[in-house]
Amino acid sequence: MENKNITVVVGLSGGVDSSVAAFILKEQGYNVIGVTMKVCDPVKYPEAKKSACFGAGEEEDIEKAQQTADLLGIPYHVIDLSSQYESIVIDYFTAEYLGGKTPNPCIRCNALVKFGLLPEMTRKSGIPFDFFATGHYVRVAFDEKTKRYLLKKAVFTKKDQSYFLSLLTQDKLSNVIFPLGELTKEEVRDIARKAGLPSAEREESQDFYGGEISDLFKGKDASAGSIKTLDGKEIGKHTGIYNYTIGKRRGIGQTTGEKLYVVGIDSKTNTIIAGDEEQLYGNSLTVSNINWIAIKDLTEKRECKVRIRYRHDEAEAVITPLENNQVGVVFKERQKSITPGQYAVFYDGDVVLGGGVIE
């Protein structure tokens, strides 16, 4: 089938990456349609600035996306997912923190909203298409031997975003296109400049939420509590466990003069547990709710590399299948700040085996 007979919906964020993705697809002859998902209710979250994924300044993103679509001569639509986003992402985010865990809203958003509800609601809006595309720095391939779609790291590994897409299912991977998978960030910017795209020099949004995180916990049970050492000695007070994550040091141990870190969070007693740096290290963890990509299931022990957060260097480990879609991970070397609620992603070279939530 010729590209001109293939319709691709591109998720436009107003940023340079998605804009260039749309430009490349248009240049390749595809019938391109731009869509932007509206996720923030500005009335409910007026203080959330839009230097992040979620914020009340979303109109600026929509304006940039519309300008890009106009320049490229492609249809453009805004899909309002604000109510669904709140229940799927915001409620999850606050519940995880109040449960003593550290969530990753980006991974959840990608799996359930950006690659889930957005294409689904686009179709329901009467916009038919063949493929869905984004400006993520990843690659997708089909393994003829296993008959499975593979999620692979970007060639430009510095910008690789495979960690954030580790929950994408075979069904989703079967009809996605990632035009930036083999490009560097500077190459993308150069393309944008030469094409005269309005987002060419636009900075990236680095944070999840553009306001004070405490805004999201208004009206929720996020009371102050104690900071204690591992032996139960109280050394201070905290203003809400949602302000803390494993490995955090600021505000810990100031009354004792010691160099202490958050080594545990007990949501049942609303207590932050403090310890020294040595107590942050561990060599094992359990991962649940696994989404396998390159393999159908893990049936025996195997060696691979594991990433336990986005900025973590993959570490060599042995993974073992457990019951109830869980995996045991034992690292060859101890790792710092293994954090419940974050995602562990398993790699075989540049191929994502799968990923799940750290217990």
mmCIF file with all atom_site columns, C-alpha atoms in Angstrom, residues 24-219:
data_model
loop_
_atom_site.group_PDB
_atom_site.id
_atom_site.type_symbol
_atom_site.label_atom_id
_atom_site.label_alt_id
_atom_site.label_comp_id
_atom_site.label_asym_id
_atom_site.label_entity_id
_atom_site.label_seq_id
_atom_site.pdbx_PDB_ins_code
_atom_site.Cartn_x
_atom_site.Cartn_y
_atom_site.Cartn_z
_atom_site.occupancy
_atom_site.B_iso_or_equiv
_atom_site.pdbx_formal_charge
_atom_site.auth_seq_id
_atom_site.auth_comp_id
_atom_site.auth_asym_id
_atom_site.auth_atom_id
_atom_site.pdbx_PDB_model_num
ATOM 1   C CA . ILE A 1 24  ? 8.692   13.571  8.662  1.00 0.00 ? 24  ILE A CA 1
ATOM 2   C CA . LEU A 1 25  ? 5.545   11.519  8.117  1.00 0.00 ? 25  LEU A CA 1
ATOM 3   C CA . LYS A 1 26  ? 4.098   14.202  5.860  1.00 0.00 ? 26  LYS A CA 1
ATOM 4   C CA . GLU A 1 27  ? 7.344   14.265  3.859  1.00 0.00 ? 27  GLU A CA 1
ATOM 5   C CA . GLN A 1 28  ? 7.140   10.479  3.520  1.00 0.00 ? 28  GLN A CA 1
ATOM 6   C CA . GLY A 1 29  ? 3.780   10.871  1.850  1.00 0.00 ? 29  GLY A CA 1
ATOM 7   C CA . TYR A 1 30  ? 1.453   9.705   4.606  1.00 0.00 ? 30  TYR A CA 1
ATOM 8   C CA . ASN A 1 31  ? -1.969  11.225  5.120  1.00 0.00 ? 31  ASN A CA 1
ATOM 9   C CA . VAL A 1 32  ? -1.258  12.914  8.474  1.00 0.00 ? 32  VAL A CA 1
ATOM 10  C CA . ILE A 1 33  ? -3.740  14.152  11.089 1.00 0.00 ? 33  ILE A CA 1
ATOM 11  C CA . GLY A 1 34  ? -2.666  15.979  14.244 1.00 0.00 ? 34  GLY A CA 1
ATOM 12  C CA . VAL A 1 35  ? -4.360  15.486  17.609 1.00 0.00 ? 35  VAL A CA 1
ATOM 13  C CA . THR A 1 36  ? -3.649  16.944  21.035 1.00 0.00 ? 36  THR A CA 1
ATOM 14  C CA . MET A 1 37  ? -5.026  15.534  24.261 1.00 0.00 ? 37  MET A CA 1
ATOM 15  C CA . LYS A 1 38  ? -6.315  18.152  26.688 1.00 0.00 ? 38  LYS A CA 1
ATOM 16  C CA . VAL A 1 39  ? -5.667  16.813  30.184 1.00 0.00 ? 39  VAL A CA 1
ATOM 17  C CA . CYS A 1 40  ? -5.872  19.740  32.612 1.00 0.00 ? 40  CYS A CA 1
ATOM 18  C CA . ASP A 1 41  ? -8.983  21.525  33.853 1.00 0.00 ? 41  ASP A CA 1
ATOM 19  C CA . PRO A 1 42  ? -7.739  25.143  34.263 1.00 0.00 ? 42  PRO A CA 1
ATOM 20  C CA . VAL A 1 43  ? -10.641 25.995  36.556 1.00 0.00 ? 43  VAL A CA 1
ATOM 21  C CA . LYS A 1 44  ? -9.759  23.200  38.957 1.00 0.00 ? 44  LYS A CA 1
ATOM 22  C CA . TYR A 1 45  ? -5.979  23.668  38.703 1.00 0.00 ? 45  TYR A CA 1
ATOM 23  C CA . PRO A 1 46  ? -5.449  27.412  38.070 1.00 0.00 ? 46  PRO A CA 1
ATOM 24  C CA . GLU A 1 47  ? -2.071  27.489  39.817 1.00 0.00 ? 47  GLU A CA 1
ATOM 25  C CA . ALA A 1 48  ? -0.475  24.835  37.621 1.00 0.00 ? 48  ALA A CA 1
ATOM 26  C CA . LYS A 1 49  ? 1.902   26.585  35.251 1.00 0.00 ? 49  LYS A CA 1
ATOM 27  C CA . LYS A 1 50  ? 2.585   24.829  31.963 1.00 0.00 ? 50  LYS A CA 1
ATOM 28  C CA . SER A 1 51  ? 6.295   24.122  32.236 1.00 0.00 ? 51  SER A CA 1
ATOM 29  C CA . ALA A 1 52  ? 5.248   20.532  32.715 1.00 0.00 ? 52  ALA A CA 1
ATOM 30  C CA . CYS A 1 53  ? 3.095   17.764  31.248 1.00 0.00 ? 53  CYS A CA 1
ATOM 31  C CA . PHE A 1 54  ? 0.111   18.740  33.389 1.00 0.00 ? 54  PHE A CA 1
ATOM 32  C CA . GLY A 1 55  ? -0.750  22.381  33.893 1.00 0.00 ? 55  GLY A CA 1
ATOM 33  C CA . ALA A 1 56  ? -3.245  25.147  33.291 1.00 0.00 ? 56  ALA A CA 1
ATOM 34  C CA . GLY A 1 57  ? -1.178  26.764  30.537 1.00 0.00 ? 57  GLY A CA 1
ATOM 35  C CA . GLU A 1 58  ? -2.169  23.994  28.161 1.00 0.00 ? 58  GLU A CA 1
ATOM 36  C CA . GLU A 1 59  ? -3.703  26.505  25.761 1.00 0.00 ? 59  GLU A CA 1
ATOM 37  C CA . GLU A 1 60  ? -0.192  27.563  24.711 1.00 0.00 ? 60  GLU A CA 1
ATOM 38  C CA . ASP A 1 61  ? 0.609   23.969  23.739 1.00 0.00 ? 61  ASP A CA 1
ATOM 39  C CA . ILE A 1 62  ? -2.613  23.701  21.764 1.00 0.00 ? 62  ILE A CA 1
ATOM 40  C CA . GLU A 1 63  ? -1.836  26.984  20.016 1.00 0.00 ? 63  GLU A CA 1
ATOM 41  C CA . LYS A 1 64  ? 1.653   25.763  19.035 1.00 0.00 ? 64  LYS A CA 1
ATOM 42  C CA . ALA A 1 65  ? 0.247   22.438  17.839 1.00 0.00 ? 65  ALA A CA 1
ATOM 43  C CA . GLN A 1 66  ? -2.386  24.244  15.766 1.00 0.00 ? 66  GLN A CA 1
ATOM 44  C CA . GLN A 1 67  ? 0.318   26.456  14.229 1.00 0.00 ? 67  GLN A CA 1
ATOM 45  C CA . THR A 1 68  ? 2.320   23.351  13.340 1.00 0.00 ? 68  THR A CA 1
ATOM 46  C CA . ALA A 1 69  ? -0.699  21.686  11.751 1.00 0.00 ? 69  ALA A CA 1
ATOM 47  C CA . ASP A 1 70  ? -1.480  24.841  9.764  1.00 0.00 ? 70  ASP A CA 1
ATOM 48  C CA . LEU A 1 71  ? 2.112   25.060  8.531  1.00 0.00 ? 71  LEU A CA 1
ATOM 49  C CA . LEU A 1 72  ? 2.090   21.408  7.472  1.00 0.00 ? 72  LEU A CA 1
ATOM 50  C CA . GLY A 1 73  ? -1.370  21.693  5.960  1.00 0.00 ? 73  GLY A CA 1
ATOM 51  C CA . ILE A 1 74  ? -2.830  18.841  7.987  1.00 0.00 ? 74  ILE A CA 1
ATOM 52  C CA . PRO A 1 75  ? -6.162  18.527  9.857  1.00 0.00 ? 75  PRO A CA 1
ATOM 53  C CA . TYR A 1 76  ? -5.962  19.134  13.599 1.00 0.00 ? 76  TYR A CA 1
ATOM 54  C CA . HIS A 1 77  ? -8.202  18.144  16.502 1.00 0.00 ? 77  HIS A CA 1
ATOM 55  C CA . VAL A 1 78  ? -8.186  18.575  20.289 1.00 0.00 ? 78  VAL A CA 1
ATOM 56  C CA . ILE A 1 79  ? -9.452  15.606  22.294 1.00 0.00 ? 79  ILE A CA 1
ATOM 57  C CA . ASP A 1 80  ? -10.605 16.503  25.819 1.00 0.00 ? 80  ASP A CA 1
ATOM 58  C CA . LEU A 1 81  ? -9.451  13.780  28.225 1.00 0.00 ? 81  LEU A CA 1
ATOM 59  C CA . SER A 1 82  ? -9.258  15.933  31.357 1.00 0.00 ? 82  SER A CA 1
ATOM 60  C CA . SER A 1 83  ? -11.784 13.974  33.433 1.00 0.00 ? 83  SER A CA 1
ATOM 61  C CA . GLN A 1 84  ? -10.301 10.603  32.468 1.00 0.00 ? 84  GLN A CA 1
ATOM 62  C CA . TYR A 1 85  ? -6.772  11.876  33.069 1.00 0.00 ? 85  TYR A CA 1
ATOM 63  C CA . GLU A 1 86  ? -7.685  12.966  36.567 1.00 0.00 ? 86  GLU A CA 1
ATOM 64  C CA . SER A 1 87  ? -9.039  9.548   37.532 1.00 0.00 ? 87  SER A CA 1
ATOM 65  C CA . ILE A 1 88  ? -6.332  7.535   35.759 1.00 0.00 ? 88  ILE A CA 1
ATOM 66  C CA . VAL A 1 89  ? -3.228  9.603   36.495 1.00 0.00 ? 89  VAL A CA 1
ATOM 67  C CA . ILE A 1 90  ? -3.821  12.247  39.183 1.00 0.00 ? 90  ILE A CA 1
ATOM 68  C CA . ASP A 1 91  ? -5.789  9.988   41.535 1.00 0.00 ? 91  ASP A CA 1
ATOM 69  C CA . TYR A 1 92  ? -3.190  7.230   41.067 1.00 0.00 ? 92  TYR A CA 1
ATOM 70  C CA . PHE A 1 93  ? -0.379  9.719   41.743 1.00 0.00 ? 93  PHE A CA 1
ATOM 71  C CA . THR A 1 94  ? -1.831  10.934  45.038 1.00 0.00 ? 94  THR A CA 1
ATOM 72  C CA . ALA A 1 95  ? -2.937  7.461   46.182 1.00 0.00 ? 95  ALA A CA 1
ATOM 73  C CA . GLU A 1 96  ? 0.533   6.021   45.614 1.00 0.00 ? 96  GLU A CA 1
ATOM 74  C CA . TYR A 1 97  ? 2.243   8.800   47.557 1.00 0.00 ? 97  TYR A CA 1
ATOM 75  C CA . LEU A 1 98  ? -0.236  8.535   50.424 1.00 0.00 ? 98  LEU A CA 1
ATOM 76  C CA . GLY A 1 99  ? 0.442   4.794   50.409 1.00 0.00 ? 99  GLY A CA 1
ATOM 77  C CA . GLY A 1 100 ? 4.134   5.415   51.018 1.00 0.00 ? 100 GLY A CA 1
ATOM 78  C CA . LYS A 1 101 ? 5.221   4.743   47.438 1.00 0.00 ? 101 LYS A CA 1
ATOM 79  C CA . THR A 1 102 ? 6.813   6.882   44.728 1.00 0.00 ? 102 THR A CA 1
ATOM 80  C CA . PRO A 1 103 ? 4.736   6.731   41.530 1.00 0.00 ? 103 PRO A CA 1
ATOM 81  C CA . ASN A 1 104 ? 5.768   7.264   37.932 1.00 0.00 ? 104 ASN A CA 1
ATOM 82  C CA . PRO A 1 105 ? 2.803   9.057   36.336 1.00 0.00 ? 105 PRO A CA 1
ATOM 83  C CA . CYS A 1 106 ? 4.485   9.278   32.915 1.00 0.00 ? 106 CYS A CA 1
ATOM 84  C CA . ILE A 1 107 ? 4.616   5.502   32.426 1.00 0.00 ? 107 ILE A CA 1
ATOM 85  C CA . ARG A 1 108 ? 0.990   5.139   33.467 1.00 0.00 ? 108 ARG A CA 1
ATOM 86  C CA . CYS A 1 109 ? -0.100  8.043   31.270 1.00 0.00 ? 109 CYS A CA 1
ATOM 87  C CA . ASN A 1 110 ? 1.649   6.623   28.217 1.00 0.00 ? 110 ASN A CA 1
ATOM 88  C CA . ALA A 1 111 ? 0.141   3.168   28.628 1.00 0.00 ? 111 ALA A CA 1
ATOM 89  C CA . LEU A 1 112 ? -3.422  4.147   29.496 1.00 0.00 ? 112 LEU A CA 1
ATOM 90  C CA . VAL A 1 113 ? -3.954  7.654   28.152 1.00 0.00 ? 113 VAL A CA 1
ATOM 91  C CA . LYS A 1 114 ? -1.554  8.723   25.397 1.00 0.00 ? 114 LYS A CA 1
ATOM 92  C CA . PHE A 1 115 ? -1.422  5.326   23.668 1.00 0.00 ? 115 PHE A CA 1
ATOM 93  C CA . GLY A 1 116 ? -4.773  4.174   25.029 1.00 0.00 ? 116 GLY A CA 1
ATOM 94  C CA . LEU A 1 117 ? -7.575  6.674   25.407 1.00 0.00 ? 117 LEU A CA 1
ATOM 95  C CA . LEU A 1 118 ? -6.193  9.211   22.937 1.00 0.00 ? 118 LEU A CA 1
ATOM 96  C CA . PRO A 1 119 ? -6.283  6.958   19.852 1.00 0.00 ? 119 PRO A CA 1
ATOM 97  C CA . GLU A 1 120 ? -9.470  5.293   21.133 1.00 0.00 ? 120 GLU A CA 1
ATOM 98  C CA . MET A 1 121 ? -11.345 8.573   21.591 1.00 0.00 ? 121 MET A CA 1
ATOM 99  C CA . THR A 1 122 ? -9.942  9.893   18.317 1.00 0.00 ? 122 THR A CA 1
ATOM 100 C CA . ARG A 1 123 ? -11.639 7.001   16.512 1.00 0.00 ? 123 ARG A CA 1
ATOM 101 C CA . LYS A 1 124 ? -14.833 7.529   18.496 1.00 0.00 ? 124 LYS A CA 1
ATOM 102 C CA . SER A 1 125 ? -14.767 11.182  17.417 1.00 0.00 ? 125 SER A CA 1
ATOM 103 C CA . GLY A 1 126 ? -15.216 10.004  13.840 1.00 0.00 ? 126 GLY A CA 1
ATOM 104 C CA . ILE A 1 127 ? -11.568 10.228  12.781 1.00 0.00 ? 127 ILE A CA 1
ATOM 105 C CA . PRO A 1 128 ? -10.491 6.944   11.140 1.00 0.00 ? 128 PRO A CA 1
ATOM 106 C CA . PHE A 1 129 ? -6.783  6.143   10.841 1.00 0.00 ? 129 PHE A CA 1
ATOM 107 C CA . ASP A 1 130 ? -4.347  3.278   10.273 1.00 0.00 ? 130 ASP A CA 1
ATOM 108 C CA . PHE A 1 131 ? -1.433  4.132   12.559 1.00 0.00 ? 131 PHE A CA 1
ATOM 109 C CA . PHE A 1 132 ? -0.731  6.268   15.622 1.00 0.00 ? 132 PHE A CA 1
ATOM 110 C CA . ALA A 1 133 ? 2.581   8.133   15.941 1.00 0.00 ? 133 ALA A CA 1
ATOM 111 C CA . THR A 1 134 ? 4.396   10.216  18.552 1.00 0.00 ? 134 THR A CA 1
ATOM 112 C CA . GLY A 1 135 ? 7.702   12.026  18.927 1.00 0.00 ? 135 GLY A CA 1
ATOM 113 C CA . HIS A 1 136 ? 9.197   9.539   21.385 1.00 0.00 ? 136 HIS A CA 1
ATOM 114 C CA . TYR A 1 137 ? 12.813  8.505   20.958 1.00 0.00 ? 137 TYR A CA 1
ATOM 115 C CA . VAL A 1 138 ? 12.306  4.739   20.630 1.00 0.00 ? 138 VAL A CA 1
ATOM 116 C CA . ARG A 1 139 ? 12.057  2.136   17.887 1.00 0.00 ? 139 ARG A CA 1
ATOM 117 C CA . VAL A 1 140 ? 9.579   -0.634  17.189 1.00 0.00 ? 140 VAL A CA 1
ATOM 118 C CA . ALA A 1 141 ? 10.268  -3.764  15.151 1.00 0.00 ? 141 ALA A CA 1
ATOM 119 C CA . PHE A 1 142 ? 8.606   -7.090  14.403 1.00 0.00 ? 142 PHE A CA 1
ATOM 120 C CA . ASP A 1 143 ? 10.402  -10.330 15.263 1.00 0.00 ? 143 ASP A CA 1
ATOM 121 C CA . GLU A 1 144 ? 9.532   -12.869 12.564 1.00 0.00 ? 144 GLU A CA 1
ATOM 122 C CA . LYS A 1 145 ? 10.809  -15.722 14.720 1.00 0.00 ? 145 LYS A CA 1
ATOM 123 C CA . THR A 1 146 ? 8.685   -15.019 17.803 1.00 0.00 ? 146 THR A CA 1
ATOM 124 C CA . LYS A 1 147 ? 5.911   -13.196 15.934 1.00 0.00 ? 147 LYS A CA 1
ATOM 125 C CA . ARG A 1 148 ? 6.071   -10.429 18.528 1.00 0.00 ? 148 ARG A CA 1
ATOM 126 C CA . TYR A 1 149 ? 6.488   -6.684  18.239 1.00 0.00 ? 149 TYR A CA 1
ATOM 127 C CA . LEU A 1 150 ? 9.650   -5.406  19.905 1.00 0.00 ? 150 LEU A CA 1
ATOM 128 C CA . LEU A 1 151 ? 10.215  -2.123  21.696 1.00 0.00 ? 151 LEU A CA 1
ATOM 129 C CA . LYS A 1 152 ? 13.825  -1.077  21.190 1.00 0.00 ? 152 LYS A CA 1
ATOM 130 C CA . LYS A 1 153 ? 15.981  1.727   22.520 1.00 0.00 ? 153 LYS A CA 1
ATOM 131 C CA . ALA A 1 154 ? 16.530  4.779   20.373 1.00 0.00 ? 154 ALA A CA 1
ATOM 132 C CA . VAL A 1 155 ? 19.767  4.887   18.404 1.00 0.00 ? 155 VAL A CA 1
ATOM 133 C CA . PHE A 1 156 ? 20.535  8.136   20.249 1.00 0.00 ? 156 PHE A CA 1
ATOM 134 C CA . THR A 1 157 ? 20.640  6.493   23.678 1.00 0.00 ? 157 THR A CA 1
ATOM 135 C CA . LYS A 1 158 ? 21.026  9.778   25.558 1.00 0.00 ? 158 LYS A CA 1
ATOM 136 C CA . LYS A 1 159 ? 17.396  10.577  24.699 1.00 0.00 ? 159 LYS A CA 1
ATOM 137 C CA . ASP A 1 160 ? 16.079  7.003   24.761 1.00 0.00 ? 160 ASP A CA 1
ATOM 138 C CA . GLN A 1 161 ? 12.539  6.867   26.181 1.00 0.00 ? 161 GLN A CA 1
ATOM 139 C CA . SER A 1 162 ? 11.905  3.115   26.089 1.00 0.00 ? 162 SER A CA 1
ATOM 140 C CA . TYR A 1 163 ? 11.677  3.077   29.898 1.00 0.00 ? 163 TYR A CA 1
ATOM 141 C CA . PHE A 1 164 ? 8.583   5.281   29.733 1.00 0.00 ? 164 PHE A CA 1
ATOM 142 C CA . LEU A 1 165 ? 6.877   3.047   27.163 1.00 0.00 ? 165 LEU A CA 1
ATOM 143 C CA . SER A 1 166 ? 7.553   -0.268  28.894 1.00 0.00 ? 166 SER A CA 1
ATOM 144 C CA . LEU A 1 167 ? 3.854   -0.920  29.570 1.00 0.00 ? 167 LEU A CA 1
ATOM 145 C CA . LEU A 1 168 ? 2.829   -0.775  25.909 1.00 0.00 ? 168 LEU A CA 1
ATOM 146 C CA . THR A 1 169 ? 1.108   -3.999  24.884 1.00 0.00 ? 169 THR A CA 1
ATOM 147 C CA . GLN A 1 170 ? 1.484   -5.994  21.687 1.00 0.00 ? 170 GLN A CA 1
ATOM 148 C CA . ASP A 1 171 ? -1.811  -4.577  20.471 1.00 0.00 ? 171 ASP A CA 1
ATOM 149 C CA . LYS A 1 172 ? -0.587  -0.993  20.902 1.00 0.00 ? 172 LYS A CA 1
ATOM 150 C CA . LEU A 1 173 ? 2.857   -1.667  19.428 1.00 0.00 ? 173 LEU A CA 1
ATOM 151 C CA . SER A 1 174 ? 1.310   -3.265  16.352 1.00 0.00 ? 174 SER A CA 1
ATOM 152 C CA . ASN A 1 175 ? 0.063   0.044   14.972 1.00 0.00 ? 175 ASN A CA 1
ATOM 153 C CA . VAL A 1 176 ? 2.500   2.707   16.188 1.00 0.00 ? 176 VAL A CA 1
ATOM 154 C CA . ILE A 1 177 ? 5.194   4.610   14.317 1.00 0.00 ? 177 ILE A CA 1
ATOM 155 C CA . PHE A 1 178 ? 8.141   6.350   15.987 1.00 0.00 ? 178 PHE A CA 1
ATOM 156 C CA . PRO A 1 179 ? 9.773   8.578   13.338 1.00 0.00 ? 179 PRO A CA 1
ATOM 157 C CA . LEU A 1 180 ? 12.504  9.870   15.692 1.00 0.00 ? 180 LEU A CA 1
ATOM 158 C CA . GLY A 1 181 ? 13.924  6.500   16.741 1.00 0.00 ? 181 GLY A CA 1
ATOM 159 C CA . GLU A 1 182 ? 17.114  6.877   14.726 1.00 0.00 ? 182 GLU A CA 1
ATOM 160 C CA . LEU A 1 183 ? 17.668  10.631  15.129 1.00 0.00 ? 183 LEU A CA 1
ATOM 161 C CA . THR A 1 184 ? 19.601  12.726  17.634 1.00 0.00 ? 184 THR A CA 1
ATOM 162 C CA . LYS A 1 185 ? 17.986  15.654  19.403 1.00 0.00 ? 185 LYS A CA 1
ATOM 163 C CA . GLU A 1 186 ? 20.127  18.108  17.471 1.00 0.00 ? 186 GLU A CA 1
ATOM 164 C CA . GLU A 1 187 ? 19.140  16.494  14.181 1.00 0.00 ? 187 GLU A CA 1
ATOM 165 C CA . VAL A 1 188 ? 15.500  16.904  15.196 1.00 0.00 ? 188 VAL A CA 1
ATOM 166 C CA . ARG A 1 189 ? 16.061  20.583  16.010 1.00 0.00 ? 189 ARG A CA 1
ATOM 167 C CA . ASP A 1 190 ? 17.829  21.090  12.673 1.00 0.00 ? 190 ASP A CA 1
ATOM 168 C CA . ILE A 1 191 ? 14.884  19.559  10.815 1.00 0.00 ? 191 ILE A CA 1
ATOM 169 C CA . ALA A 1 192 ? 12.505  21.827  12.735 1.00 0.00 ? 192 ALA A CA 1
ATOM 170 C CA . ARG A 1 193 ? 14.565  24.935  11.939 1.00 0.00 ? 193 ARG A CA 1
ATOM 171 C CA . LYS A 1 194 ? 14.825  24.144  8.237  1.00 0.00 ? 194 LYS A CA 1
ATOM 172 C CA . ALA A 1 195 ? 11.096  23.407  8.069  1.00 0.00 ? 195 ALA A CA 1
ATOM 173 C CA . GLY A 1 196 ? 10.297  26.643  9.906  1.00 0.00 ? 196 GLY A CA 1
ATOM 174 C CA . LEU A 1 197 ? 8.343   24.821  12.607 1.00 0.00 ? 197 LEU A CA 1
ATOM 175 C CA . PRO A 1 198 ? 7.131   27.157  15.397 1.00 0.00 ? 198 PRO A CA 1
ATOM 176 C CA . SER A 1 199 ? 8.433   24.787  18.075 1.00 0.00 ? 199 SER A CA 1
ATOM 177 C CA . ALA A 1 200 ? 12.007  24.638  16.728 1.00 0.00 ? 200 ALA A CA 1
ATOM 178 C CA . GLU A 1 201 ? 13.566  26.424  19.714 1.00 0.00 ? 201 GLU A CA 1
ATOM 179 C CA . ARG A 1 202 ? 10.953  25.514  22.295 1.00 0.00 ? 202 ARG A CA 1
ATOM 180 C CA . GLU A 1 203 ? 12.272  24.056  25.541 1.00 0.00 ? 203 GLU A CA 1
ATOM 181 C CA . GLU A 1 204 ? 11.181  20.625  26.717 1.00 0.00 ? 204 GLU A CA 1
ATOM 182 C CA . SER A 1 205 ? 8.836   20.142  29.647 1.00 0.00 ? 205 SER A CA 1
ATOM 183 C CA . GLN A 1 206 ? 10.749  18.200  32.285 1.00 0.00 ? 206 GLN A CA 1
ATOM 184 C CA . ASP A 1 207 ? 8.265   17.872  35.129 1.00 0.00 ? 207 ASP A CA 1
ATOM 185 C CA . PHE A 1 208 ? 4.984   16.059  35.567 1.00 0.00 ? 208 PHE A CA 1
ATOM 186 C CA . TYR A 1 209 ? 3.142   18.898  37.339 1.00 0.00 ? 209 TYR A CA 1
ATOM 187 C CA . GLY A 1 210 ? 3.604   22.624  36.821 1.00 0.00 ? 210 GLY A CA 1
ATOM 188 C CA . GLY A 1 211 ? 2.432   23.784  40.250 1.00 0.00 ? 211 GLY A CA 1
ATOM 189 C CA . GLU A 1 212 ? 3.159   22.935  43.866 1.00 0.00 ? 212 GLU A CA 1
ATOM 190 C CA . ILE A 1 213 ? 2.713   19.200  44.411 1.00 0.00 ? 213 ILE A CA 1
ATOM 191 C CA . SER A 1 214 ? 0.874   20.012  47.649 1.00 0.00 ? 214 SER A CA 1
ATOM 192 C CA . ASP A 1 215 ? -1.961  21.424  45.473 1.00 0.00 ? 215 ASP A CA 1
ATOM 193 C CA . LEU A 1 216 ? -2.838  17.882  44.406 1.00 0.00 ? 216 LEU A CA 1
ATOM 194 C CA . PHE A 1 217 ? -3.255  16.746  48.004 1.00 0.00 ? 217 PHE A CA 1
ATOM 195 C CA . LYS A 1 218 ? -5.713  19.422  49.108 1.00 0.00 ? 218 LYS A CA 1
ATOM 196 C CA . GLY A 1 219 ? -8.691  17.810  50.807 1.00 0.00 ? 219 GLY A CA 1
#
